[in-house]
mmCIF file of C-alpha atoms in Angstrom:
data_model
loop_
_atom_site.group_PDB
_atom_site.id
_atom_site.type_symbol
_atom_site.label_atom_id
_atom_site.label_comp_id
_atom_site.label_asym_id
_atom_site.label_seq_id
_atom_site.Cartn_x
_atom_site.Cartn_y
_atom_site.Cartn_z
ATOM 1 C CA MET A 1 -17.156 54.032 44.554
ATOM 2 C CA ARG A 2 -14.746 56.241 42.736
ATOM 3 C CA ARG A 3 -16.091 59.667 43.716
ATOM 4 C CA ARG A 4 -16.969 60.626 47.270
ATOM 5 C CA ASN A 5 -20.200 62.554 46.635
ATOM 6 C CA PRO A 6 -21.325 62.296 43.051
ATOM 7 C CA SER A 7 -24.151 64.653 42.223
ATOM 8 C CA LEU A 8 -27.138 62.930 40.675
ATOM 9 C CA THR A 9 -29.296 64.254 37.904
ATOM 10 C CA GLU A 10 -33.023 63.667 38.247
ATOM 11 C CA PRO A 11 -32.957 60.746 35.769
ATOM 12 C CA GLN A 12 -29.992 59.192 37.609
ATOM 13 C CA TYR A 13 -31.811 59.540 40.926
ATOM 14 C CA PHE A 14 -34.897 57.761 39.616
ATOM 15 C CA ILE A 15 -32.812 55.114 37.843
ATOM 16 C CA LEU A 16 -31.194 54.256 41.176
ATOM 17 C CA ALA A 17 -34.579 54.386 42.904
ATOM 18 C CA ALA A 18 -36.024 51.994 40.308
ATOM 19 C CA LEU A 19 -33.350 49.450 41.217
ATOM 20 C CA MET A 20 -34.105 49.498 44.955
ATOM 21 C CA ASP A 21 -36.455 46.509 44.697
ATOM 22 C CA GLY A 22 -34.074 44.405 42.635
ATOM 23 C CA PRO A 23 -32.466 44.060 39.214
ATOM 24 C CA LEU A 24 -34.265 45.428 36.151
ATOM 25 C CA HIS A 25 -33.553 45.647 32.445
ATOM 26 C CA GLY A 26 -33.606 48.960 30.594
ATOM 27 C CA TYR A 27 -37.293 49.034 29.690
ATOM 28 C CA GLY A 28 -38.198 48.028 33.247
ATOM 29 C CA ILE A 29 -36.124 50.922 34.603
ATOM 30 C CA ILE A 30 -37.812 53.387 32.240
ATOM 31 C CA LYS A 31 -41.276 52.193 33.273
ATOM 32 C CA ALA A 32 -40.455 52.166 37.008
ATOM 33 C CA ALA A 33 -39.126 55.757 36.846
ATOM 34 C CA GLU A 34 -42.171 56.887 34.898
ATOM 35 C CA GLN A 35 -44.510 55.230 37.395
ATOM 36 C CA ALA A 36 -42.647 56.649 40.412
ATOM 37 C CA THR A 37 -43.093 60.182 39.040
ATOM 38 C CA ASP A 38 -46.694 59.713 37.867
ATOM 39 C CA GLY A 39 -45.506 60.081 34.277
ATOM 40 C CA ARG A 40 -43.704 63.384 34.852
ATOM 41 C CA LEU A 41 -40.279 61.916 34.077
ATOM 42 C CA ARG A 42 -39.914 60.016 30.827
ATOM 43 C CA ILE A 43 -36.378 58.793 30.331
ATOM 44 C CA ALA A 44 -35.370 58.396 26.692
ATOM 45 C CA VAL A 45 -33.490 55.233 25.761
ATOM 46 C CA GLY A 46 -30.314 57.162 24.887
ATOM 47 C CA THR A 47 -30.459 59.050 28.172
ATOM 48 C CA LEU A 48 -30.990 55.801 30.088
ATOM 49 C CA TYR A 49 -28.026 53.927 28.673
ATOM 50 C CA GLY A 50 -25.703 56.933 28.946
ATOM 51 C CA ALA A 51 -26.724 57.371 32.575
ATOM 52 C CA LEU A 52 -26.351 53.652 33.300
ATOM 53 C CA GLU A 53 -22.846 53.720 31.838
ATOM 54 C CA ARG A 54 -21.861 56.668 34.058
ATOM 55 C CA LEU A 55 -23.484 55.084 37.119
ATOM 56 C CA GLU A 56 -21.687 51.815 36.412
ATOM 57 C CA ARG A 57 -18.321 53.595 36.045
ATOM 58 C CA ALA A 58 -18.990 55.340 39.373
ATOM 59 C CA GLY A 59 -19.706 51.971 41.017
ATOM 60 C CA LEU A 60 -23.337 52.825 41.795
ATOM 61 C CA VAL A 61 -24.898 50.138 39.581
ATOM 62 C CA ALA A 62 -23.565 46.856 38.240
ATOM 63 C CA THR A 63 -24.608 44.424 35.562
ATOM 64 C CA ASP A 64 -26.547 41.656 37.268
ATOM 65 C CA ARG A 65 -27.028 39.288 34.330
ATOM 66 C CA GLU A 66 -27.778 39.077 30.633
ATOM 67 C CA GLU A 67 -30.503 37.053 28.955
ATOM 68 C CA THR A 68 -31.532 36.527 25.367
ATOM 69 C CA VAL A 69 -35.203 37.256 24.753
ATOM 70 C CA ASP A 70 -36.628 36.848 21.247
ATOM 71 C CA GLY A 71 -33.086 36.772 19.892
ATOM 72 C CA ARG A 72 -32.100 40.037 21.561
ATOM 73 C CA ALA A 73 -29.750 40.520 24.490
ATOM 74 C CA ARG A 74 -31.383 41.916 27.603
ATOM 75 C CA ARG A 75 -29.058 43.221 30.309
ATOM 76 C CA TYR A 76 -30.260 43.545 33.899
ATOM 77 C CA TYR A 77 -28.748 46.103 36.257
ATOM 78 C CA ARG A 78 -28.649 46.095 40.044
ATOM 79 C CA LEU A 79 -28.013 48.724 42.676
ATOM 80 C CA THR A 80 -24.665 48.345 44.457
ATOM 81 C CA GLU A 81 -24.109 49.045 48.158
ATOM 82 C CA ASP A 82 -22.411 52.318 47.189
ATOM 83 C CA GLY A 83 -25.358 53.154 44.953
ATOM 84 C CA ALA A 84 -27.815 52.549 47.798
ATOM 85 C CA ALA A 85 -25.743 54.762 50.109
ATOM 86 C CA VAL A 86 -25.582 57.595 47.539
ATOM 87 C CA LEU A 87 -29.332 57.289 46.923
ATOM 88 C CA ASP A 88 -30.057 57.461 50.667
ATOM 89 C CA ARG A 89 -27.826 60.537 51.086
ATOM 90 C CA GLU A 90 -29.441 62.259 48.099
ATOM 91 C CA ALA A 91 -32.958 61.535 49.390
ATOM 92 C CA LEU A 92 -32.044 62.957 52.808
ATOM 93 C CA ARG A 93 -30.449 66.028 51.208
ATOM 94 C CA MET A 94 -33.583 66.682 49.150
ATOM 95 C CA GLN A 95 -35.829 66.146 52.176
ATOM 96 C CA GLN A 96 -33.821 68.671 54.194
ATOM 97 C CA ALA A 97 -33.847 71.180 51.327
ATOM 98 C CA ALA A 98 -37.607 70.786 50.895
ATOM 99 C CA ALA A 99 -38.168 71.270 54.634
ATOM 100 C CA VAL A 100 -36.492 74.687 54.456
ATOM 101 C CA VAL A 101 -38.804 75.862 51.687
ATOM 102 C CA ILE A 102 -41.946 74.265 53.117
ATOM 103 C CA GLY A 103 -41.237 75.742 56.541
ATOM 104 C CA ARG A 104 -40.739 79.220 55.125
ATOM 105 C CA SER A 105 -43.691 79.092 52.752
ATOM 106 C CA ARG A 106 -46.234 78.387 55.485
ATOM 107 C CA GLY A 107 -46.318 82.070 56.333
ATOM 108 C CA LEU A 108 -46.692 83.218 52.736
ATOM 109 C CA GLY A 109 -50.068 84.486 51.712
ATOM 110 C CA ALA A 110 -51.183 85.268 55.233
ATOM 111 C CA ALA A 111 -52.292 88.834 55.824
ATOM 112 C CA PRO A 112 -50.323 90.673 58.518
ATOM 113 C CA ALA A 113 -52.211 90.915 61.816
#
């Protein structure tokens, strides 16, 4: 990994999360991210490949293999060990941040005694 603590955008986070179960090609990544967010996040093709390029340069994903399907090249990407570590750290960071808000919001809306 080239950077110690790269910050992840939401699409990058869900791209990495999509690769947790194994290598996927671009369309598979888009569908997995969409499914994981109940359709809330729709990653455009241009966004996907730009993000994959940045994640690959950072050492967080790697090309797993290429296949030709119906005369077109299909590249599969996999999560690297560094990518899994960054994803775990980001998930923990978000969980801790959410706990602060959830803990404070429990008292909101309650009438003073």
